[in-house]
Short mmCIF file of C-alpha atoms in Angstrom, two decimals:
data_model
loop_
_atom_site.label_atom_id
_atom_site.label_comp_id
_atom_site.label_asym_id
_atom_site.label_seq_id
_atom_site.Cartn_x
_atom_site.Cartn_y
_atom_site.Cartn_z
CA MET A 1102 -11.08 -24.43 -8.37
CA THR A 1103 -8.39 -25.25 -5.85
CA VAL A 1104 -9.95 -26.40 -2.55
CA VAL A 1105 -9.09 -24.06 0.35
CA THR A 1106 -9.32 -26.11 3.63
CA THR A 1107 -10.92 -24.91 6.84
CA GLU A 1108 -7.53 -25.30 8.55
CA LEU A 1109 -5.97 -22.91 6.04
CA LEU A 1110 -8.71 -20.40 6.59
CA ARG A 1111 -8.33 -20.57 10.40
CA ARG A 1112 -4.61 -20.03 10.08
CA PHE A 1113 -4.64 -17.17 7.62
CA ASP A 1114 -7.64 -15.30 8.90
CA VAL A 1115 -5.16 -12.85 10.46
CA PRO A 1116 -4.31 -9.18 9.77
CA GLY A 1117 -1.41 -8.37 7.44
CA PRO A 1118 -0.06 -5.70 5.15
CA ARG A 1119 -0.99 -5.22 1.51
CA TYR A 1120 2.70 -4.57 0.63
CA THR A 1121 2.22 -1.49 -1.56
CA SER A 1122 5.56 -0.64 -0.06
CA TYR A 1123 8.19 -2.31 2.12
CA PRO A 1124 8.76 -1.33 4.77
CA THR A 1125 5.02 -0.56 5.21
CA ALA A 1126 3.75 2.93 6.00
CA ASP A 1127 3.15 2.13 9.67
CA ARG A 1128 7.00 1.95 10.04
CA PHE A 1129 7.48 5.52 8.86
CA VAL A 1130 8.94 7.84 11.63
CA GLU A 1131 8.72 11.54 12.36
CA ALA A 1132 12.53 11.64 12.49
CA PHE A 1133 12.28 11.66 8.72
CA GLY A 1134 11.05 15.09 7.74
CA GLU A 1135 11.29 17.89 5.28
CA LYS A 1136 15.11 18.13 5.47
CA GLU A 1137 15.63 14.44 4.62
CA TYR A 1138 13.05 14.70 1.80
CA ILE A 1139 14.70 17.71 0.28
CA LEU A 1140 17.99 15.86 0.32
CA ALA A 1141 16.44 12.95 -1.57
CA LEU A 1142 15.00 15.36 -4.15
CA GLN A 1143 18.31 17.14 -4.67
CA GLN A 1144 20.21 13.86 -5.03
CA ARG A 1145 17.71 12.79 -7.79
CA ARG A 1146 18.25 16.17 -9.55
CA VAL A 1147 22.03 15.85 -9.68
CA GLY A 1148 22.19 12.07 -10.20
CA SER A 1149 21.59 9.98 -13.24
CA ALA A 1150 17.94 9.11 -12.24
CA ALA A 1151 16.46 12.32 -13.39
CA LYS A 1152 17.72 11.65 -16.95
CA ALA A 1153 17.36 7.94 -17.08
CA MET A 1154 14.00 7.35 -15.26
CA PRO A 1155 10.92 9.39 -15.64
CA LEU A 1156 8.89 10.38 -12.66
CA SER A 1157 5.55 9.15 -11.41
CA LEU A 1158 3.17 11.80 -9.99
CA TYR A 1159 0.34 11.20 -7.43
CA VAL A 1160 -2.20 13.93 -6.63
CA HIS A 1161 -4.54 13.46 -3.69
CA ILE A 1162 -7.92 15.17 -3.90
CA PRO A 1163 -9.54 14.52 -0.51
CA PHE A 1164 -13.07 15.82 -1.05
CA CYS A 1165 -16.28 13.81 -1.39
CA GLU A 1166 -19.89 14.87 -1.61
CA SER A 1167 -21.08 11.93 0.47
CA LEU A 1168 -19.70 9.40 2.86
CA CYS A 1169 -19.20 5.77 1.82
CA TYR A 1170 -19.20 3.77 5.01
CA TYR A 1171 -16.54 1.21 4.00
CA CYS A 1172 -13.99 3.84 3.04
CA ALA A 1173 -10.66 3.97 4.75
CA CYS A 1174 -9.20 6.74 2.62
CA ASN A 1175 -8.30 10.21 3.88
CA LYS A 1176 -11.34 12.19 2.76
CA ILE A 1177 -13.32 15.24 3.65
CA ILE A 1178 -17.09 15.20 3.19
CA THR A 1179 -18.42 18.53 1.92
CA ARG A 1180 -20.89 19.97 -0.55
CA HIS A 1181 -19.01 23.22 -0.77
CA PRO A 1182 -17.06 23.25 -4.10
CA GLU A 1183 -15.24 26.43 -3.13
CA ARG A 1184 -13.14 24.40 -0.65
CA ALA A 1185 -11.58 22.66 -3.65
CA GLU A 1186 -10.68 26.01 -5.22
CA VAL A 1187 -8.65 26.92 -2.12
CA TYR A 1188 -7.00 23.48 -2.07
CA LEU A 1189 -5.92 23.92 -5.72
CA ARG A 1190 -4.10 27.16 -4.86
CA TYR A 1191 -2.12 25.33 -2.18
CA LEU A 1192 -1.37 22.41 -4.52
CA SER A 1193 0.16 24.97 -6.91
CA ARG A 1194 2.46 26.26 -4.15
CA GLU A 1195 3.38 22.74 -3.13
CA ILE A 1196 4.39 21.93 -6.76
CA ASP A 1197 6.56 25.14 -6.73
CA LEU A 1198 8.26 23.97 -3.50
CA HIS A 1199 9.09 20.71 -5.18
CA THR A 1200 10.54 22.14 -8.43
CA ALA A 1201 12.65 24.47 -6.34
CA HIS A 1202 14.54 21.39 -5.23
CA CYS A 1203 14.09 18.84 -8.10
CA GLY A 1204 14.05 21.29 -10.95
CA VAL A 1205 11.42 22.24 -13.61
CA GLY A 1206 10.91 20.02 -16.61
CA GLN A 1207 11.48 16.61 -15.25
CA HIS A 1208 9.79 13.94 -17.47
CA VAL A 1209 6.66 12.18 -16.10
CA SER A 1210 5.56 8.88 -17.53
CA GLN A 1211 2.78 8.11 -14.94
CA LEU A 1212 0.20 10.36 -13.38
CA HIS A 1213 -2.58 9.33 -11.12
CA PHE A 1214 -5.41 11.44 -9.36
CA GLY A 1215 -6.76 9.71 -6.35
CA GLY A 1216 -8.83 10.51 -3.34
CA GLY A 1217 -11.36 11.21 -1.95
CA THR A 1218 -13.03 11.88 -5.26
CA PRO A 1219 -10.88 13.60 -7.92
CA THR A 1220 -14.01 14.18 -9.99
CA PHE A 1221 -15.30 16.35 -7.13
CA LEU A 1222 -13.23 19.01 -8.88
CA SER A 1223 -15.18 21.20 -11.38
CA ASP A 1224 -14.30 21.13 -15.05
CA ASP A 1225 -12.35 24.41 -14.57
CA GLY A 1226 -10.63 22.95 -11.53
CA LEU A 1227 -9.47 19.90 -13.49
CA ARG A 1228 -8.15 22.13 -16.25
CA GLU A 1229 -6.38 24.35 -13.72
CA LEU A 1230 -4.70 21.32 -12.01
CA ILE A 1231 -3.51 19.75 -15.28
CA GLY A 1232 -2.16 23.21 -16.29
CA MET A 1233 -0.18 23.50 -13.02
CA LEU A 1234 1.44 20.08 -13.62
CA LYS A 1235 2.31 20.81 -17.29
CA ARG A 1236 3.92 24.05 -16.34
CA SER A 1237 6.25 22.25 -14.01
CA PHE A 1238 6.70 18.80 -15.52
CA VAL A 1239 6.87 17.26 -18.97
CA LEU A 1240 4.18 14.59 -19.42
CA VAL A 1241 5.84 12.35 -22.03
CA PRO A 1242 3.90 10.88 -24.94
CA GLY A 1243 2.73 7.23 -24.37
CA GLY A 1244 2.68 7.66 -20.58
CA GLU A 1245 -0.02 6.27 -18.22
CA TYR A 1246 -2.34 9.08 -17.09
CA SER A 1247 -5.14 7.85 -14.86
CA ILE A 1248 -7.95 9.19 -12.69
CA GLU A 1249 -10.28 7.64 -10.15
CA VAL A 1250 -13.88 8.26 -11.10
CA ASP A 1251 -17.02 8.23 -8.94
CA PRO A 1252 -19.71 7.22 -11.45
CA ARG A 1253 -22.24 9.41 -9.61
CA THR A 1254 -20.12 12.57 -10.45
CA VAL A 1255 -19.66 12.25 -14.21
CA ASP A 1256 -21.47 11.97 -17.48
CA GLU A 1257 -20.36 11.52 -21.08
CA LYS A 1258 -19.49 15.22 -21.32
CA ARG A 1259 -17.18 15.06 -18.28
CA LEU A 1260 -15.51 11.91 -19.65
CA ALA A 1261 -14.83 13.68 -22.89
CA LEU A 1262 -13.14 16.54 -20.83
CA LEU A 1263 -10.90 14.00 -19.06
CA ALA A 1264 -9.80 12.67 -22.52
CA GLU A 1265 -9.21 16.27 -23.72
CA LEU A 1266 -6.98 16.88 -20.74
CA GLY A 1267 -4.87 13.90 -21.59
CA PHE A 1268 -6.12 11.12 -19.30
CA ASN A 1269 -5.98 7.76 -21.01
CA ARG A 1270 -6.96 5.51 -18.17
CA LEU A 1271 -10.05 5.58 -15.94
CA SER A 1272 -10.85 3.65 -12.73
CA PHE A 1273 -14.45 3.46 -11.75
CA GLY A 1274 -15.44 2.77 -8.20
CA VAL A 1275 -18.17 0.14 -8.54
CA GLN A 1276 -17.71 -2.06 -5.40
CA ASP A 1277 -20.92 -4.08 -5.83
CA PHE A 1278 -24.01 -3.79 -8.14
CA ASP A 1279 -26.28 -5.33 -5.51
CA PRO A 1280 -28.85 -2.67 -4.35
CA GLU A 1281 -29.00 -4.00 -0.76
CA VAL A 1282 -25.25 -3.93 -0.45
CA GLN A 1283 -25.16 -0.39 -1.85
CA LYS A 1284 -27.73 0.67 0.80
CA ALA A 1285 -25.64 -0.93 3.57
CA VAL A 1286 -22.57 1.05 2.59
CA HIS A 1287 -24.35 4.34 1.65
CA ARG A 1288 -23.43 4.31 -2.07
CA ILE A 1289 -26.29 4.04 -4.43
CA GLN A 1290 -25.32 3.90 -8.08
CA PRO A 1291 -27.39 1.96 -10.77
CA ALA A 1292 -25.65 -0.56 -12.81
CA GLU A 1293 -27.20 0.94 -15.94
CA LYS A 1294 -25.30 4.27 -15.35
CA VAL A 1295 -21.93 2.42 -14.97
CA PHE A 1296 -22.56 0.48 -18.17
CA ALA A 1297 -23.44 3.60 -20.08
CA LEU A 1298 -20.28 5.43 -18.67
CA ILE A 1299 -18.00 2.59 -19.76
CA GLU A 1300 -19.51 2.36 -23.16
CA SER A 1301 -18.92 6.17 -23.48
CA ALA A 1302 -15.24 5.76 -22.29
CA ARG A 1303 -14.71 3.22 -25.09
CA LYS A 1304 -16.08 5.46 -27.72
CA LEU A 1305 -13.96 8.40 -26.41
CA GLY A 1306 -10.81 6.18 -26.93
CA PHE A 1307 -9.47 5.65 -23.37
CA GLU A 1308 -6.73 3.11 -23.51
CA SER A 1309 -7.77 1.22 -20.34
CA VAL A 1310 -10.81 1.24 -18.16
CA ASN A 1311 -10.67 -0.28 -14.61
CA VAL A 1312 -13.52 -1.27 -12.37
CA ASP A 1313 -12.95 -1.54 -8.63
CA LEU A 1314 -14.90 -4.27 -6.67
CA ILE A 1315 -14.94 -5.01 -2.98
CA TYR A 1316 -15.83 -8.38 -1.44
CA GLY A 1317 -16.68 -8.73 2.33
CA LEU A 1318 -19.04 -5.88 2.48
CA PRO A 1319 -22.15 -6.01 4.60
CA ARG A 1320 -25.11 -8.00 3.20
CA GLN A 1321 -22.97 -9.70 0.63
CA THR A 1322 -23.15 -13.46 0.07
CA PRO A 1323 -21.32 -15.64 -2.39
CA GLU A 1324 -24.55 -15.94 -4.30
CA SER A 1325 -25.29 -12.22 -4.40
CA PHE A 1326 -21.76 -11.43 -5.36
CA ASP A 1327 -22.10 -13.97 -8.25
CA ARG A 1328 -24.66 -11.71 -9.83
CA THR A 1329 -22.24 -8.78 -9.63
CA LEU A 1330 -19.44 -10.92 -11.04
CA ALA A 1331 -21.70 -11.86 -13.99
CA GLN A 1332 -22.56 -8.26 -14.66
CA VAL A 1333 -18.88 -7.23 -14.53
CA ALA A 1334 -17.93 -10.08 -16.90
CA GLN A 1335 -20.64 -8.71 -19.31
CA LEU A 1336 -19.19 -5.22 -18.85
CA ARG A 1337 -15.73 -6.49 -19.68
CA PRO A 1338 -13.50 -3.66 -18.44
CA ASP A 1339 -9.84 -3.80 -19.40
CA ARG A 1340 -8.85 -4.23 -15.73
CA ILE A 1341 -10.60 -5.37 -12.54
CA ALA A 1342 -9.31 -4.57 -9.05
CA LEU A 1343 -10.91 -6.87 -6.50
CA TYR A 1344 -10.24 -5.80 -2.92
CA ALA A 1345 -11.10 -7.46 0.35
CA TYR A 1346 -12.97 -5.16 2.69
CA ALA A 1347 -10.90 -4.18 5.74
CA HIS A 1348 -13.25 -3.65 8.64
CA LEU A 1349 -11.21 -1.51 11.13
CA PRO A 1350 -13.90 0.59 12.90
CA GLU A 1351 -11.45 1.44 15.68
CA ARG A 1352 -9.37 3.24 13.08
CA PHE A 1353 -11.90 4.60 10.66
CA LYS A 1354 -14.90 6.34 12.15
CA SER A 1355 -17.07 5.97 8.97
CA GLN A 1356 -16.93 2.12 9.36
CA ARG A 1357 -18.67 2.39 12.72
CA ARG A 1358 -21.94 2.92 10.75
CA ILE A 1359 -21.57 -0.64 9.35
CA ILE A 1360 -23.44 -3.27 11.27
CA SER A 1361 -20.79 -5.97 12.05
CA ALA A 1362 -23.38 -8.78 12.24
CA GLU A 1363 -24.07 -8.10 8.50
CA LEU A 1364 -20.47 -8.80 7.52
CA PRO A 1365 -19.76 -12.23 5.74
CA MET A 1366 -17.72 -14.82 7.56
CA ALA A 1367 -14.10 -15.52 6.38
CA SER A 1368 -15.25 -18.75 4.72
CA ALA A 1369 -17.83 -16.72 2.62
CA LYS A 1370 -15.08 -14.18 1.74
CA VAL A 1371 -12.80 -16.84 0.53
CA SER A 1372 -15.63 -18.31 -1.49
CA MET A 1373 -16.25 -14.95 -3.06
CA LEU A 1374 -12.59 -14.64 -3.93
CA ALA A 1375 -12.38 -18.14 -5.40
CA ARG A 1376 -15.59 -17.72 -7.42
CA SER A 1377 -14.30 -14.28 -8.65
CA ILE A 1378 -11.05 -15.82 -9.88
CA ASP A 1379 -13.03 -18.60 -11.62
CA VAL A 1380 -15.45 -16.26 -13.33
CA PHE A 1381 -12.78 -13.79 -14.47
CA MET A 1382 -10.40 -16.46 -15.73
CA ASN A 1383 -13.17 -18.18 -17.60
CA ALA A 1384 -13.97 -14.75 -19.11
CA GLY A 1385 -10.48 -14.49 -20.50
CA TYR A 1386 -8.84 -12.33 -17.88
CA VAL A 1387 -5.25 -12.83 -16.70
CA TYR A 1388 -4.97 -13.12 -12.97
CA VAL A 1389 -2.22 -10.49 -12.49
CA GLY A 1390 -1.92 -11.06 -8.83
CA MET A 1391 -3.46 -10.60 -5.40
CA ASP A 1392 -6.25 -8.19 -6.32
CA HIS A 1393 -5.83 -7.35 -10.00
CA PHE A 1394 -7.07 -8.95 -13.27
CA ALA A 1395 -6.55 -7.67 -16.74
CA LEU A 1396 -7.39 -8.55 -20.31
CA PRO A 1397 -4.44 -10.25 -22.18
CA GLU A 1398 -3.73 -7.28 -24.31
CA ASP A 1399 -3.79 -4.77 -21.44
CA ALA A 1400 -0.43 -3.22 -20.52
CA LEU A 1401 -0.77 -4.74 -16.95
CA ALA A 1402 -1.12 -8.32 -18.31
CA VAL A 1403 1.69 -7.67 -20.82
CA ALA A 1404 3.94 -6.51 -18.05
CA LYS A 1405 3.12 -9.57 -15.98
CA ARG A 1406 3.97 -11.94 -18.85
CA GLN A 1407 7.23 -10.12 -19.53
CA GLY A 1408 8.30 -10.00 -15.85
CA ARG A 1409 8.10 -6.19 -15.71
CA LEU A 1410 5.26 -5.92 -13.06
CA HIS A 1411 5.90 -3.79 -10.12
CA ARG A 1412 3.82 -2.66 -7.04
CA ASN A 1413 3.53 0.83 -5.56
CA PHE A 1414 1.10 2.80 -3.42
CA GLN A 1415 -1.61 2.66 -6.08
CA GLY A 1416 -1.32 -1.15 -6.35
CA TYR A 1417 0.12 -3.05 -9.30
CA SER A 1418 2.04 -0.89 -11.85
CA THR A 1419 3.99 -1.18 -15.07
CA GLN A 1420 6.43 1.45 -13.99
CA PRO A 1421 9.78 -0.12 -12.85
CA ASP A 1422 11.35 1.27 -9.67
CA CYS A 1423 10.01 4.74 -10.60
CA ASP A 1424 10.46 7.62 -8.23
CA LEU A 1425 6.96 8.92 -7.13
CA ILE A 1426 6.38 12.51 -6.11
CA ALA A 1427 3.11 12.67 -4.12
CA LEU A 1428 1.17 15.98 -3.83
CA GLY A 1429 -1.67 16.87 -1.56
CA VAL A 1430 -2.80 16.11 1.94
CA SER A 1431 -1.80 12.61 3.29
CA ALA A 1432 -0.14 11.71 0.03
CA ILE A 1433 2.72 9.12 0.19
CA GLY A 1434 5.77 9.21 -2.18
CA ARG A 1435 8.98 7.53 -2.88
CA VAL A 1436 12.22 9.22 -4.01
CA GLY A 1437 15.39 7.20 -4.17
CA ALA A 1438 15.73 4.87 -1.14
CA THR A 1439 13.21 6.91 0.89
CA TYR A 1440 9.48 7.02 1.58
CA SER A 1441 7.63 10.10 2.74
CA GLN A 1442 4.11 11.14 3.67
CA ASN A 1443 2.39 14.52 3.86
CA VAL A 1444 0.39 15.76 6.78
CA LYS A 1445 -3.09 14.38 7.08
CA THR A 1446 -5.27 17.41 7.81
CA LEU A 1447 -6.03 20.49 5.66
CA ASP A 1448 -5.10 22.83 8.54
CA GLU A 1449 -1.65 21.28 8.92
CA TYR A 1450 -1.13 21.16 5.11
CA TYR A 1451 -2.12 24.80 4.63
CA ASP A 1452 -0.05 25.91 7.57
CA ALA A 1453 3.12 24.17 6.32
CA ILE A 1454 2.85 25.64 2.92
CA ASN A 1455 2.02 29.17 4.30
CA HIS A 1456 5.38 28.92 6.11
CA GLY A 1457 7.23 27.97 2.98
CA HIS A 1458 7.67 24.30 3.97
CA LEU A 1459 6.99 21.09 2.22
CA PRO A 1460 4.31 19.37 4.23
CA ILE A 1461 6.21 16.24 5.09
CA VAL A 1462 5.11 14.76 8.42
CA ARG A 1463 7.05 11.49 8.45
CA GLY A 1464 8.95 8.99 6.24
CA LEU A 1465 11.82 6.51 6.17
CA ALA A 1466 15.26 6.19 4.75
CA LEU A 1467 15.60 2.55 3.78
CA THR A 1468 18.50 0.38 5.12
CA ARG A 1469 20.37 -2.19 2.98
CA ASP A 1470 18.33 -4.94 4.71
CA ASP A 1471 15.10 -3.08 3.89
CA LEU A 1472 16.06 -2.91 0.20
CA VAL A 1473 17.07 -6.66 0.07
CA ARG A 1474 13.68 -7.65 1.70
CA ARG A 1475 11.69 -5.27 -0.47
CA ALA A 1476 13.22 -6.95 -3.50
CA VAL A 1477 12.06 -10.45 -2.28
CA ILE A 1478 8.66 -9.40 -1.13
CA MET A 1479 7.89 -7.55 -4.34
CA ALA A 1480 9.08 -10.43 -6.43
CA LEU A 1481 6.63 -12.66 -4.50
CA MET A 1482 3.74 -10.25 -4.80
CA CYS A 1483 4.28 -9.35 -8.50
CA GLN A 1484 5.77 -12.55 -10.11
CA GLY A 1485 4.82 -15.23 -7.62
CA GLU A 1486 8.39 -16.42 -7.42
CA VAL A 1487 11.82 -15.48 -6.14
CA LEU A 1488 14.98 -16.73 -7.86
CA PHE A 1489 17.91 -17.00 -5.50
CA GLU A 1490 20.82 -16.22 -7.97
CA PRO A 1491 19.66 -12.76 -9.12
CA VAL A 1492 19.08 -11.68 -5.60
CA GLU A 1493 22.47 -12.98 -4.50
CA GLN A 1494 24.14 -11.16 -7.47
CA SER A 1495 22.39 -7.89 -6.85
CA TRP A 1496 22.96 -7.74 -3.10
CA LEU A 1497 26.06 -9.93 -2.65
CA ILE A 1498 24.48 -12.25 -0.21
CA ASP A 1499 24.07 -16.02 0.25
CA PHE A 1500 20.28 -16.22 0.06
CA ARG A 1501 19.84 -19.48 2.07
CA ARG A 1502 22.14 -18.19 4.80
CA TYR A 1503 20.63 -14.73 4.89
CA PHE A 1504 17.12 -15.93 4.99
CA GLU A 1505 17.75 -19.16 6.89
CA ALA A 1506 14.94 -18.45 9.49
CA GLU A 1507 12.47 -17.46 6.78
CA LEU A 1508 13.14 -20.59 4.72
CA GLN A 1509 12.39 -22.68 7.75
CA GLN A 1510 9.12 -20.89 8.20
CA LEU A 1511 8.26 -21.57 4.57
CA GLU A 1512 8.70 -25.36 5.10
CA GLU A 1513 5.25 -25.62 6.75
CA MET A 1514 3.68 -23.57 3.93
CA ALA A 1515 5.34 -25.95 1.45
CA GLU A 1516 3.84 -28.95 3.25
CA GLN A 1517 0.37 -27.25 2.99
CA GLY A 1518 0.86 -26.75 -0.79
CA LEU A 1519 1.27 -22.90 -0.69
CA VAL A 1520 4.68 -22.67 -1.99
CA LYS A 1521 7.47 -24.71 -3.60
CA VAL A 1522 11.00 -24.23 -2.32
CA GLY A 1523 13.60 -25.72 -4.72
CA ALA A 1524 17.36 -25.39 -5.34
CA GLU A 1525 16.90 -22.34 -7.53
CA GLY A 1526 14.14 -20.35 -5.71
CA ILE A 1527 10.67 -20.13 -4.23
CA GLU A 1528 7.39 -20.33 -6.27
CA VAL A 1529 3.95 -19.53 -4.97
CA THR A 1530 1.44 -22.23 -6.03
CA THR A 1531 -2.05 -21.74 -7.36
CA MET A 1532 -3.47 -22.32 -3.87
CA GLY A 1533 -0.77 -20.04 -2.43
CA TRP A 1534 -2.08 -17.05 -4.49
CA PHE A 1535 -5.09 -16.98 -2.12
CA PHE A 1536 -2.60 -16.29 0.77
CA VAL A 1537 0.25 -14.51 -1.03
CA ARG A 1538 0.20 -11.77 1.50
CA GLY A 1539 0.82 -14.45 4.19
CA VAL A 1540 3.82 -15.78 2.14
CA ALA A 1541 5.29 -12.28 1.87
CA MET A 1542 4.79 -11.70 5.63
CA VAL A 1543 7.45 -14.31 6.34
CA PHE A 1544 10.12 -12.01 4.91
CA ASP A 1545 8.83 -8.89 6.78
CA LYS A 1546 11.43 -8.36 9.52
CA TYR A 1547 9.43 -5.67 11.20
CA LEU A 1548 6.33 -7.82 11.34
CA GLN A 1549 8.20 -10.83 12.59
CA ALA A 1550 9.60 -8.88 15.45
CA ASP A 1551 6.30 -7.14 16.27
CA ARG A 1552 3.32 -9.49 16.39
CA ASN A 1553 0.79 -6.67 16.90
CA ARG A 1554 -0.98 -6.79 13.58
CA ALA A 1555 -4.38 -5.34 14.61
CA ARG A 1556 -3.67 -2.16 12.58
CA PHE A 1557 -3.72 -4.18 9.26
CA SER A 1558 -6.66 -5.53 7.24
CA ARG A 1559 -7.20 -9.27 7.38
CA ILE A 1560 -5.53 -11.16 4.57
CA ILE A 1561 -8.69 -13.17 3.65
#
């Protein structure tokens, strides 16, 4: 594997965005509200986008039965399933508020249920939610319909229900198979159960099965994580998402239960990342980028080879520049050249809908500069390269003049072997993939102007 030096570790052990959007969500403003969002929906309805480009839908289910200490998601811990029944009624009303402005019957090619724990919903609740969506949207054949699954909440019978409802992709939250790590993060789930569930998913015909892993958790070592990597390689899911744990206890109350002294050092985290890449590449996976791996025949790997890879709020995606309608508390969406986010608490969410309002709390209308920089950052994050000429033709700019300061910053990265800057473009090297977020940060105008990065996870 490529040798990552101590100096590089020291320099890049800094907070930085994950770039599931640009500008990042911390730049959203309350000046963008329901009125601006409705305008974006109406413009989509009357424009060519509604006919030419299918929608993506995201539904946030915030409920969980137990607390995972590492989790930074917007969640509500409860053992009262009736709370979900109330929530579904409000989701139905939010869908109606959307279709009043964007119209009924728009085509959807991508659907994702996230959380929280979407499988917190009962079987009847899942049926009800899918029924709501199908009454208002058209889920096209061949689309990607995925759901996040907590292995502790499902069995083969429940997986069969998900297949019956039209889901064709599953994402299992594994994180780590090591029992000591599971105890440290309050998430006990035997490896045998995960193996049995994925075997059942294959028999049921799901097109793609993803496994989420997290490195940097308490009590993890490179050696202990090697054992998890070996088990995952044996499991051989279609996709693997490998995330770096972001320890931000000042922002996320649940993380205060984690003992900081038990967290691995940055050098150990990079070792885990390097060894993960080595194991998965040797097992035949394609390194899609940053935190995703896929088997060569999986749609994500195919999209990477064909230059069709994109990145949205759920991570890497095969959907190109697709408008995303986000439903539920705290959900973030994208319509046209805008981003928007719903309110973060149930009380606020219910109150807005009771008053007939879409529950938008903040958002952003992108400027031309935002759009140019988003194109560059997403090219780096998804393809590992930026070609000057296509950007110049699309945005009518002289790339070297427009990004003169950024190219100067990249010179030091080029000397360190992280990027290659040539006459035709910028290429991220094999070593540079370890620090691709750092490369993208160079083109983040907001971040360069505001050096306060404490709100972000560390890029190593």
